[in-house]
PDB file of C-alpha atoms and ligand atoms in Angstrom:
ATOM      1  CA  UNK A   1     122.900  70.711 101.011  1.00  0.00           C
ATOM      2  CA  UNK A   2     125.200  72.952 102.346  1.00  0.00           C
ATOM      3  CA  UNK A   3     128.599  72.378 104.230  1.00  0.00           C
ATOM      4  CA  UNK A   4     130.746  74.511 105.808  1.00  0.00           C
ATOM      5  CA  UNK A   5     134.580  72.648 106.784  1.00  0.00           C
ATOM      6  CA  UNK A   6     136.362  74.679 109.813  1.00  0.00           C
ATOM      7  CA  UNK A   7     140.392  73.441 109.611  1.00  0.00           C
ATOM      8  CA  UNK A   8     143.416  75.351 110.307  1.00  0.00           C
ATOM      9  CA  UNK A   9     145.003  73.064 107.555  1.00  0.00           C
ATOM     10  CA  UNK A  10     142.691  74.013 104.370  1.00  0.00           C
ATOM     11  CA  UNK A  11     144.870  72.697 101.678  1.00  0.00           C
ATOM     12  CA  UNK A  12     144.208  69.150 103.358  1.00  0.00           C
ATOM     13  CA  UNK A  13     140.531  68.902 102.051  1.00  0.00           C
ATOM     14  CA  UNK A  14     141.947  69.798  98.299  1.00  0.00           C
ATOM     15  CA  UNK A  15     140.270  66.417  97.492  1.00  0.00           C
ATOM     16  CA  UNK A  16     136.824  67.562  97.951  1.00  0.00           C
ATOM     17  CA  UNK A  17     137.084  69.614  94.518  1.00  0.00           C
ATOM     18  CA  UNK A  18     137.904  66.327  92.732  1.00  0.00           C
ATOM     19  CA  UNK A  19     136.033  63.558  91.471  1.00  0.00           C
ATOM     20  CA  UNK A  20     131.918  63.105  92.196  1.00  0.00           C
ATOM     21  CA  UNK A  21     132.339  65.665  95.238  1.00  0.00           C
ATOM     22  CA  UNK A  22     133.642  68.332  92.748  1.00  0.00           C
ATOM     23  CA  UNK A  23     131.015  67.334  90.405  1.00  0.00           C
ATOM     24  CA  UNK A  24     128.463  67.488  92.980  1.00  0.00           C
ATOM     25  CA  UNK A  25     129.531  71.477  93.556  1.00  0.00           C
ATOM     26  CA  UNK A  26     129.454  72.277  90.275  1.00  0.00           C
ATOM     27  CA  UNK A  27     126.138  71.407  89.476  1.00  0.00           C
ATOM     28  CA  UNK A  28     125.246  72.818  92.454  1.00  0.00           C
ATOM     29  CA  UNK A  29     123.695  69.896  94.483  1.00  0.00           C
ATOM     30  CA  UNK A  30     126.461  70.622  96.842  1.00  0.00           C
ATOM     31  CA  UNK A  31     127.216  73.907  98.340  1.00  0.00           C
ATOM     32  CA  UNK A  32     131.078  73.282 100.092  1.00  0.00           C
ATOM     33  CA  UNK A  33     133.235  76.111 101.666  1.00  0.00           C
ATOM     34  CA  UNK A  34     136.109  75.251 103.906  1.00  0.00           C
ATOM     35  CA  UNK A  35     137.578  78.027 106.067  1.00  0.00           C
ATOM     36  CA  UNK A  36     140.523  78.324 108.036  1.00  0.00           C
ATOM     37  CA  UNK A  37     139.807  78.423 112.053  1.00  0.00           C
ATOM     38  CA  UNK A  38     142.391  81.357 112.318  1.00  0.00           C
ATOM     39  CA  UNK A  39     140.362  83.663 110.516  1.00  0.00           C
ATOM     40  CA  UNK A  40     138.592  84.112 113.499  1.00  0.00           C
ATOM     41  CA  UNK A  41     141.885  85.100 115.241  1.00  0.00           C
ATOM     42  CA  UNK A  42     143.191  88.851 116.255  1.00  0.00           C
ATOM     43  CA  UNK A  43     146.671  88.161 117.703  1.00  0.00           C
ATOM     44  CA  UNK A  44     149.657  88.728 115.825  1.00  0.00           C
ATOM     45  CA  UNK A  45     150.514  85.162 115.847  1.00  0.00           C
ATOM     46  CA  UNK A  46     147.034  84.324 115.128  1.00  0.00           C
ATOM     47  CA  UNK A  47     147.071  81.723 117.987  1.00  0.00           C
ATOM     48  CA  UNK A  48     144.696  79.079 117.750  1.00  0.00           C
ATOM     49  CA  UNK A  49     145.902  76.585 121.265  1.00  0.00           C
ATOM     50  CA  UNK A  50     147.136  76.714 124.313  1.00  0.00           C
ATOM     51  CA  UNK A  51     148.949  74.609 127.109  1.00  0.00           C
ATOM     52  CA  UNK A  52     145.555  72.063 128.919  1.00  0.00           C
ATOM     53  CA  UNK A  53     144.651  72.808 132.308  1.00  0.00           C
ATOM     54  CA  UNK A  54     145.837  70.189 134.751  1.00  0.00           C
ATOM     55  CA  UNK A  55     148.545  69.700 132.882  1.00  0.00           C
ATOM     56  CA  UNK A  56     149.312  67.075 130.387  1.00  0.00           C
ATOM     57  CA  UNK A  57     151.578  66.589 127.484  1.00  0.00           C
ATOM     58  CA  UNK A  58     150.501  68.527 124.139  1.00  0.00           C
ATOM     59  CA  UNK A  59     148.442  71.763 123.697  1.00  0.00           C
ATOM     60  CA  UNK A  60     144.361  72.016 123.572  1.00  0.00           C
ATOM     61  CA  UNK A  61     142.776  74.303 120.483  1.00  0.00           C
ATOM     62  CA  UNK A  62     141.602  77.545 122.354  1.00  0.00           C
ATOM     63  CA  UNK A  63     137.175  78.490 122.475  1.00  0.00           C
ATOM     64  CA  UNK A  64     137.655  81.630 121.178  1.00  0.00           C
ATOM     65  CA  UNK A  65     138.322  81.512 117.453  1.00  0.00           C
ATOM     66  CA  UNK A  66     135.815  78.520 117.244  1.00  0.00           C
ATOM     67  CA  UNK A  67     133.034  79.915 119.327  1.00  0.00           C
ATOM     68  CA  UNK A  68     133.269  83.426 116.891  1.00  0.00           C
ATOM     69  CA  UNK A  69     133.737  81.122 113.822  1.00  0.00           C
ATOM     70  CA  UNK A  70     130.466  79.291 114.991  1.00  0.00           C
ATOM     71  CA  UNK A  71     128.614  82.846 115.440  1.00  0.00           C
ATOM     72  CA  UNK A  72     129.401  83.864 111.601  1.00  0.00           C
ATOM     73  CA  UNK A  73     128.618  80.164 110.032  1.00  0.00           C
ATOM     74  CA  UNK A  74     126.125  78.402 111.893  1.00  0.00           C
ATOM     75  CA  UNK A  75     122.120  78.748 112.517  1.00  0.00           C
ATOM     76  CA  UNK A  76     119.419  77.155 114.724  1.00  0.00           C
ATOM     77  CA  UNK A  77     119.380  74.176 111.482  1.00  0.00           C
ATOM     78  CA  UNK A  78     122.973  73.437 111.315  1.00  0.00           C
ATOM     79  CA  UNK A  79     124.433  69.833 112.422  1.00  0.00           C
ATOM     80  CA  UNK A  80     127.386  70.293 114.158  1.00  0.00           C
ATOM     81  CA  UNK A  81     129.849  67.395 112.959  1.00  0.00           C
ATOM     82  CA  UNK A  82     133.124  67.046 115.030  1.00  0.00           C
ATOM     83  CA  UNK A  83     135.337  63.720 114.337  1.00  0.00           C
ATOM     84  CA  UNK A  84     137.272  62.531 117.105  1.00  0.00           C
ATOM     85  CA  UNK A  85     138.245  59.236 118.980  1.00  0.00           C
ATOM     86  CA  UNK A  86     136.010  60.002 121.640  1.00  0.00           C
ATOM     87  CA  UNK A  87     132.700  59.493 119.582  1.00  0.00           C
ATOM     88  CA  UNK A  88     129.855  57.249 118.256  1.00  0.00           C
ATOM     89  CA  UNK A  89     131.207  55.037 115.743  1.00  0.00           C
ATOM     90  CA  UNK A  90     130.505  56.882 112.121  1.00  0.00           C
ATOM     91  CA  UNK A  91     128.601  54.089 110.152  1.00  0.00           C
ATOM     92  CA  UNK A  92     126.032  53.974 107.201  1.00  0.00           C
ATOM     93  CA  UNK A  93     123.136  54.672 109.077  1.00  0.00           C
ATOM     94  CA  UNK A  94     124.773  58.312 110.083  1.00  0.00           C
ATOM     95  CA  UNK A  95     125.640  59.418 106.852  1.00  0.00           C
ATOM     96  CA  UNK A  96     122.295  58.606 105.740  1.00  0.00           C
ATOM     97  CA  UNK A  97     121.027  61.099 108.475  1.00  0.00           C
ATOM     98  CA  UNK A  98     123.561  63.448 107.291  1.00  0.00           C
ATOM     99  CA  UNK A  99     122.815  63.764 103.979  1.00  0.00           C
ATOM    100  CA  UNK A 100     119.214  64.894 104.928  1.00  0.00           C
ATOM    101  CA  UNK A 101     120.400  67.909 106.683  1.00  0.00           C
ATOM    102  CA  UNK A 102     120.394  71.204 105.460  1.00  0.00           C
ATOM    103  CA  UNK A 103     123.518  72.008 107.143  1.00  0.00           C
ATOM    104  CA  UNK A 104     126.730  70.011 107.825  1.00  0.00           C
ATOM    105  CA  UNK A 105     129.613  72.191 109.781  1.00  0.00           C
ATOM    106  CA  UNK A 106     132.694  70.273 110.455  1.00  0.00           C
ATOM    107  CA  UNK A 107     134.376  71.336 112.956  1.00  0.00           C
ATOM    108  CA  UNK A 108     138.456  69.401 112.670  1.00  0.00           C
ATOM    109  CA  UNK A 109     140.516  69.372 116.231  1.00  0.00           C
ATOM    110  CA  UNK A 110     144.120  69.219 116.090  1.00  0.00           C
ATOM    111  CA  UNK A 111     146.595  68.967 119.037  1.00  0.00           C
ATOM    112  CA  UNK A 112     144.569  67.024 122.058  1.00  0.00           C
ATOM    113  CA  UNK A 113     141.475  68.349 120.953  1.00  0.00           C
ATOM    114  CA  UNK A 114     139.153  71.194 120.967  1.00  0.00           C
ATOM    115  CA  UNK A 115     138.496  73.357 124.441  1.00  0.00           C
ATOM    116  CA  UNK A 116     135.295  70.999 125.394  1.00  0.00           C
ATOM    117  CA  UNK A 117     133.306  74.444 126.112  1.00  0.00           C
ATOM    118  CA  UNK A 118     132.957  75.291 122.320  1.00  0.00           C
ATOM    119  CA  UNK A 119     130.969  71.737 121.630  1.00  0.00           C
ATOM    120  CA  UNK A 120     129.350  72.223 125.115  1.00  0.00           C
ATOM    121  CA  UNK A 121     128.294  76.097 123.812  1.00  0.00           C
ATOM    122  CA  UNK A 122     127.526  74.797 120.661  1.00  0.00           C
ATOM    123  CA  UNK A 123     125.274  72.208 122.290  1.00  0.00           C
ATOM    124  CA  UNK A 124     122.771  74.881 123.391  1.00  0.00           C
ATOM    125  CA  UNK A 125     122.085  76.312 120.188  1.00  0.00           C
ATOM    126  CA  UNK A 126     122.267  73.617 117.487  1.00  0.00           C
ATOM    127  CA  UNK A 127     122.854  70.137 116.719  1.00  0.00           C
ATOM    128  CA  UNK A 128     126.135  68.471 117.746  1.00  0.00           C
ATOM    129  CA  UNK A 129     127.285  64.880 116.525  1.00  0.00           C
ATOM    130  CA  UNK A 130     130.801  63.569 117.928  1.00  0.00           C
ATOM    131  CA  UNK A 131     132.023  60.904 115.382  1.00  0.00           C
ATOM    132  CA  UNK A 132     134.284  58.576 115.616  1.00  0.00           C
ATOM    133  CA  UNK A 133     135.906  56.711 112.023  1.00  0.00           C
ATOM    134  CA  UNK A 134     137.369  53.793 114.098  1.00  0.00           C
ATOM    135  CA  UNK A 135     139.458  52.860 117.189  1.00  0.00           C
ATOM    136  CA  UNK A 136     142.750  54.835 116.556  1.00  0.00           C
ATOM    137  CA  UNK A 137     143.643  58.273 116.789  1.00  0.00           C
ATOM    138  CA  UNK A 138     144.373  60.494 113.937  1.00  0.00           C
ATOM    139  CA  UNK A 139     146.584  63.869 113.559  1.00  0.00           C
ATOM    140  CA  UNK A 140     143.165  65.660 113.398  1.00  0.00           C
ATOM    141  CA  UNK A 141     139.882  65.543 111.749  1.00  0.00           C
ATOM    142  CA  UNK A 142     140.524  66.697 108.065  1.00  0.00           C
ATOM    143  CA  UNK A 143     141.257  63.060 107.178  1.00  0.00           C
ATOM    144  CA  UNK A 144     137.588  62.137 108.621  1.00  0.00           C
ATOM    145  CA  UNK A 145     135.839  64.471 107.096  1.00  0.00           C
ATOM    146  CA  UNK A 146     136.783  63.931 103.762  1.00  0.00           C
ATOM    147  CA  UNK A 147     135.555  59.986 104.314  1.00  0.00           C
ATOM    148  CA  UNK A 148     132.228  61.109 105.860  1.00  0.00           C
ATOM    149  CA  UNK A 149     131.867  63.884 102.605  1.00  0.00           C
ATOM    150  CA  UNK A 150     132.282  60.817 100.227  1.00  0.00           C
ATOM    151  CA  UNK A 151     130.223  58.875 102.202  1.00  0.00           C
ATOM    152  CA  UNK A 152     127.641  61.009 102.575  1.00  0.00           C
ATOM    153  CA  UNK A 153     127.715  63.146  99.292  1.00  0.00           C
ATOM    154  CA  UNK A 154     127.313  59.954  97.545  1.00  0.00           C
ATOM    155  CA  UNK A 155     123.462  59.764  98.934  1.00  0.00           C
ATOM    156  CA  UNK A 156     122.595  63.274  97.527  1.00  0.00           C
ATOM    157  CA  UNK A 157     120.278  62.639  94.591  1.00  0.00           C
ATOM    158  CA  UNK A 158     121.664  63.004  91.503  1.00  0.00           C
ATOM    159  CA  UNK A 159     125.340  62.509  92.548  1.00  0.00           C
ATOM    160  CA  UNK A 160     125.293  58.608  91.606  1.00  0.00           C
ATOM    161  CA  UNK A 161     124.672  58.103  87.949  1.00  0.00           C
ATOM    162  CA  UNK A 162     122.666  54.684  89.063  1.00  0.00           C
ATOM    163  CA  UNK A 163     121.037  55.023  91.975  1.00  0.00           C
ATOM    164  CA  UNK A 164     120.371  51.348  91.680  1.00  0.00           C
ATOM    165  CA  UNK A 165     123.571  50.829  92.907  1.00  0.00           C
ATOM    166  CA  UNK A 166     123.164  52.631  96.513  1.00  0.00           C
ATOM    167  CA  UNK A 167     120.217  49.084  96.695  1.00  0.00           C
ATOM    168  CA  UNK A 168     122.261  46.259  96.876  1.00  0.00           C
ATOM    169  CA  UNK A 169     125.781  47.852  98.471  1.00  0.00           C
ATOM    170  CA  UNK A 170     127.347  46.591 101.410  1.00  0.00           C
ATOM    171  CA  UNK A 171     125.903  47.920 104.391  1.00  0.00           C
ATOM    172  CA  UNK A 172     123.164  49.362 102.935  1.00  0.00           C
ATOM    173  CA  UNK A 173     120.665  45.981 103.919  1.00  0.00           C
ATOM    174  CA  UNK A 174     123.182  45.192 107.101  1.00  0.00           C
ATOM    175  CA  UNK A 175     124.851  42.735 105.003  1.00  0.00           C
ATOM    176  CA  UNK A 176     127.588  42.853 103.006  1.00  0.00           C
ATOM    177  CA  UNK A 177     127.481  42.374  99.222  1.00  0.00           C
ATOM    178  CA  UNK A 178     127.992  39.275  97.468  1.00  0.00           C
ATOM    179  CA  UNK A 179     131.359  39.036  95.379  1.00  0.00           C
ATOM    180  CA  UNK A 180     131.437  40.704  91.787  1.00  0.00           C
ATOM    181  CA  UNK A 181     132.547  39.637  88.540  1.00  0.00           C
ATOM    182  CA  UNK A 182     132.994  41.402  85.172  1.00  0.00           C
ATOM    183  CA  UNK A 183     134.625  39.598  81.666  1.00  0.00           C
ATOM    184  CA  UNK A 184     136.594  37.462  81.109  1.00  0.00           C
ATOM    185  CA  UNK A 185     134.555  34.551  81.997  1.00  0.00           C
ATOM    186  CA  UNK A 186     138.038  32.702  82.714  1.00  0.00           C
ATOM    187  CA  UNK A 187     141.149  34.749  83.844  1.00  0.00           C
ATOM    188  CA  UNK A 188     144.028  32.674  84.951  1.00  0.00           C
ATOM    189  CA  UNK A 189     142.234  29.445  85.516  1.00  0.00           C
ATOM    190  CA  UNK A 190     139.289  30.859  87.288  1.00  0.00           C
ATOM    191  CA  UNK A 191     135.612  30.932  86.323  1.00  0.00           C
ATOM    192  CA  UNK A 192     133.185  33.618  87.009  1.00  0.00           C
ATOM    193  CA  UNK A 193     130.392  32.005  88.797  1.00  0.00           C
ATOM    194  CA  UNK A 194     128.392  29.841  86.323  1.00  0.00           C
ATOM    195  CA  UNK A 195     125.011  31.330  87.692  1.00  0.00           C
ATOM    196  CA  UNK A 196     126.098  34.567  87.116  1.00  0.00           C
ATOM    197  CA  UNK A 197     125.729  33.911  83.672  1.00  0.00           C
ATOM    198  CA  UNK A 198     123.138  31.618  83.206  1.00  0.00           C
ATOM    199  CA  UNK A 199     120.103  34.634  82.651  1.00  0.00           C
ATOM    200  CA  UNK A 200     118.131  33.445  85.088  1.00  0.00           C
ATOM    201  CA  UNK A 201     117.229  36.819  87.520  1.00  0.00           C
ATOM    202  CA  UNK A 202     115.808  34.563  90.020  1.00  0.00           C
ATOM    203  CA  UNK A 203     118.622  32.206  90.716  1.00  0.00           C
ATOM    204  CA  UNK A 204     121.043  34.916  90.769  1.00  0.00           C
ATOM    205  CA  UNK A 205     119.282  37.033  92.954  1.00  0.00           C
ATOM    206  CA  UNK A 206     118.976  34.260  95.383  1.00  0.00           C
ATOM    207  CA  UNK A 207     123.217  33.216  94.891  1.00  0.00           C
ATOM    208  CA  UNK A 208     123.894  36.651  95.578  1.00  0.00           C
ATOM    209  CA  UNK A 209     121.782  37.007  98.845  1.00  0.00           C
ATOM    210  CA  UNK A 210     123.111  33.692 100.384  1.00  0.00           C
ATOM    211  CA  UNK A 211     126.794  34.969  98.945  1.00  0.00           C
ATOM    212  CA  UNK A 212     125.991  38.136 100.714  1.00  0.00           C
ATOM    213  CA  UNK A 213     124.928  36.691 104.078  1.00  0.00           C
ATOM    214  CA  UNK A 214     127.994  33.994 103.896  1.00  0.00           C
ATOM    215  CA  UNK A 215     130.425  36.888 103.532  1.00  0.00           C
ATOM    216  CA  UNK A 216     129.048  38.387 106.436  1.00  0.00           C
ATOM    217  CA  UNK A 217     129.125  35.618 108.635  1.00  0.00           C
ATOM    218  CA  UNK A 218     133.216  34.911 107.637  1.00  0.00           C
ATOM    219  CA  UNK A 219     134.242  38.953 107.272  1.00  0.00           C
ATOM    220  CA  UNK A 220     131.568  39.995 109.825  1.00  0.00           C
ATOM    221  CA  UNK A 221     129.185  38.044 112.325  1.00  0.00           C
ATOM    222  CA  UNK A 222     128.696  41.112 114.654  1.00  0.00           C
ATOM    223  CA  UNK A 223     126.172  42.158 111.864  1.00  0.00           C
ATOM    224  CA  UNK A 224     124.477  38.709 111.552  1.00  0.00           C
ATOM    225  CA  UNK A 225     123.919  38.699 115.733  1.00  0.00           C
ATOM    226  CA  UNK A 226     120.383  40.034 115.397  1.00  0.00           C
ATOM    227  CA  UNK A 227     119.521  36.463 113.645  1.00  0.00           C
ATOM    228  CA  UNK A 228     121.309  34.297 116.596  1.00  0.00           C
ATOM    229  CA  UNK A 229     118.770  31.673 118.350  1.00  0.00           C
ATOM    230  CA  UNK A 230     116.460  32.938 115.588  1.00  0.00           C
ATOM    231  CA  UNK A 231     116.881  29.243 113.665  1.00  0.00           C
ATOM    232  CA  UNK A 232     117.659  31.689 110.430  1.00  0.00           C
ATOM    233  CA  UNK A 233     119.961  29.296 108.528  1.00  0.00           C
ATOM    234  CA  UNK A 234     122.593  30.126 105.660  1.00  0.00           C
ATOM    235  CA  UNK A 235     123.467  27.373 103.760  1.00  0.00           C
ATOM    236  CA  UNK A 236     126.803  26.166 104.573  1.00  0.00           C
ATOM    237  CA  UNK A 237     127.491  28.646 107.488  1.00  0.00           C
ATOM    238  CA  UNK A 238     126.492  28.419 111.396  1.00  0.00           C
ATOM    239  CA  UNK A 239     125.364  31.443 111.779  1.00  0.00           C
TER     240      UNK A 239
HETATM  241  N1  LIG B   1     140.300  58.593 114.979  1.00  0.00           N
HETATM  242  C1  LIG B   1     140.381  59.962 114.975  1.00  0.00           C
HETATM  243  N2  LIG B   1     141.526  60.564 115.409  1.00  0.00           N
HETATM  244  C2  LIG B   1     141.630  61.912 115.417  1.00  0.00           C
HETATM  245  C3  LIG B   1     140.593  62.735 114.984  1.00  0.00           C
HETATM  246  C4  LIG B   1     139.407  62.128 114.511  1.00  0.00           C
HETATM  247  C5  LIG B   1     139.304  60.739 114.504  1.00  0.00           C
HETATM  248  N3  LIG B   1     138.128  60.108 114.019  1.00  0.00           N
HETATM  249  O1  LIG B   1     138.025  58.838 113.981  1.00  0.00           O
HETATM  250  O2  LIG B   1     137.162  60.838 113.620  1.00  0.00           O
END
């Protein structure tokens, strides 16, 4: 996979050389450049926004330097990716589609946002994904893309020694996980759960399924609201 970031603050994706990302590069099941956006521009000042039409407080990130930036990095198969408040909620389901495209170009606004001709432009000549991390705004998009790269970098074969563990992860089932536990089997008073040690495969996998589904219905019904008036019980938990 390859992914091209466009930011006029490149230092701020520094993370994405660290870690399971930077691994990722380096053995090449990753190919990650990030550019800066004023490159692609030719005034002395290198001027990358400008005051918004119709006024408003704040500037707006000018077309030009994105729209030539777009004509030197992108092809008919590349997935435009721009974070902002204004889009689809970002969830597990999209960076599962992401991490099956060849090409992931992040575009990151600053200011109010980028000039909405360049997405519109873009729009006519590849793929273009608004994405939204949550309800609250951000200084720009460089924080977002570095939790959509983990997110979906993680998926890329071979980046997770055990894929086994991409199975049973929240989300991943629309449910979140059950609890975990490692040694000691007491720590300040507290047992680990005594199934969880008792060997049998069966009656765990069954504790942490119903574990799973209670968490969800206390942390998270919204994901349970499929099953309403469906008569699907969880023990201990109206669901
Ligand atoms: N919430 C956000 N605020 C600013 C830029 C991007 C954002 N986001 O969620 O992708």
């Amino acid at each position: 996979m390859r992914v091209d970031v466009v930011t006029i603050f490149p230092e701020y994706l520094a993370p994405l050389d660290l870690s399971l990302i930077g691994k990722a590069r380096r053995t090449g099941i990753l190919e990650l450049a990030v550019h800066d956006l004023r490159t692609w521009t030719h005034d002395v000042h290198r001027t990358v926004d400008d005051t918004p039409y119709g006024g408003g407080p704040g500037m707006v990130m000018r077309p030009e330097p994105w729209g030539q930036c777009f004509d030197d990095l992108a092809s008919p198969s590349t997935h435009l990716v721009v974070p902002t408040p204004a889009g689809a909620p970002f969830t597990q389901d999209l960076a599962r589609a992401f991490s099956s495209d060849p090409h992931l170009l992040f575009a990151c606004g600053r200011y109010e946002g980028i000039d909405q001709r360049v997405i519109d432009h873009a729009a006519t000549r590849m793929r273009v994904s608004e994405v939204s991390l949550g309800d609250y705004v951000l200084f720009g998009g460089e924080v977002a893309v570095l939790v959509v790269m983990e997110a979906v970098t993680r998926l890329l074969p071979g980046v997770l020694g055990n894929a086994d563990s991409l199975v049973e992860e929240s989300h991943s089932a629309g449910v979140l996980e059950a609890p975990m536990y490692t040694k000691p089997p007491t720590w300040r008073g507290l047992d680990v759960p005594e199934v969880l040690r008792s060997g049998d495969h069966g009656k765990i996998a069954r504790w942490r399924r119903e574990e799973g589904l209670r968490r969800t219905a206390a942390q998270r019904p919204d994901l349970l609201s499929h099953l309403e008036g469906t008569g699907f019980q969880i023990p201990g938990v109206d669901v």
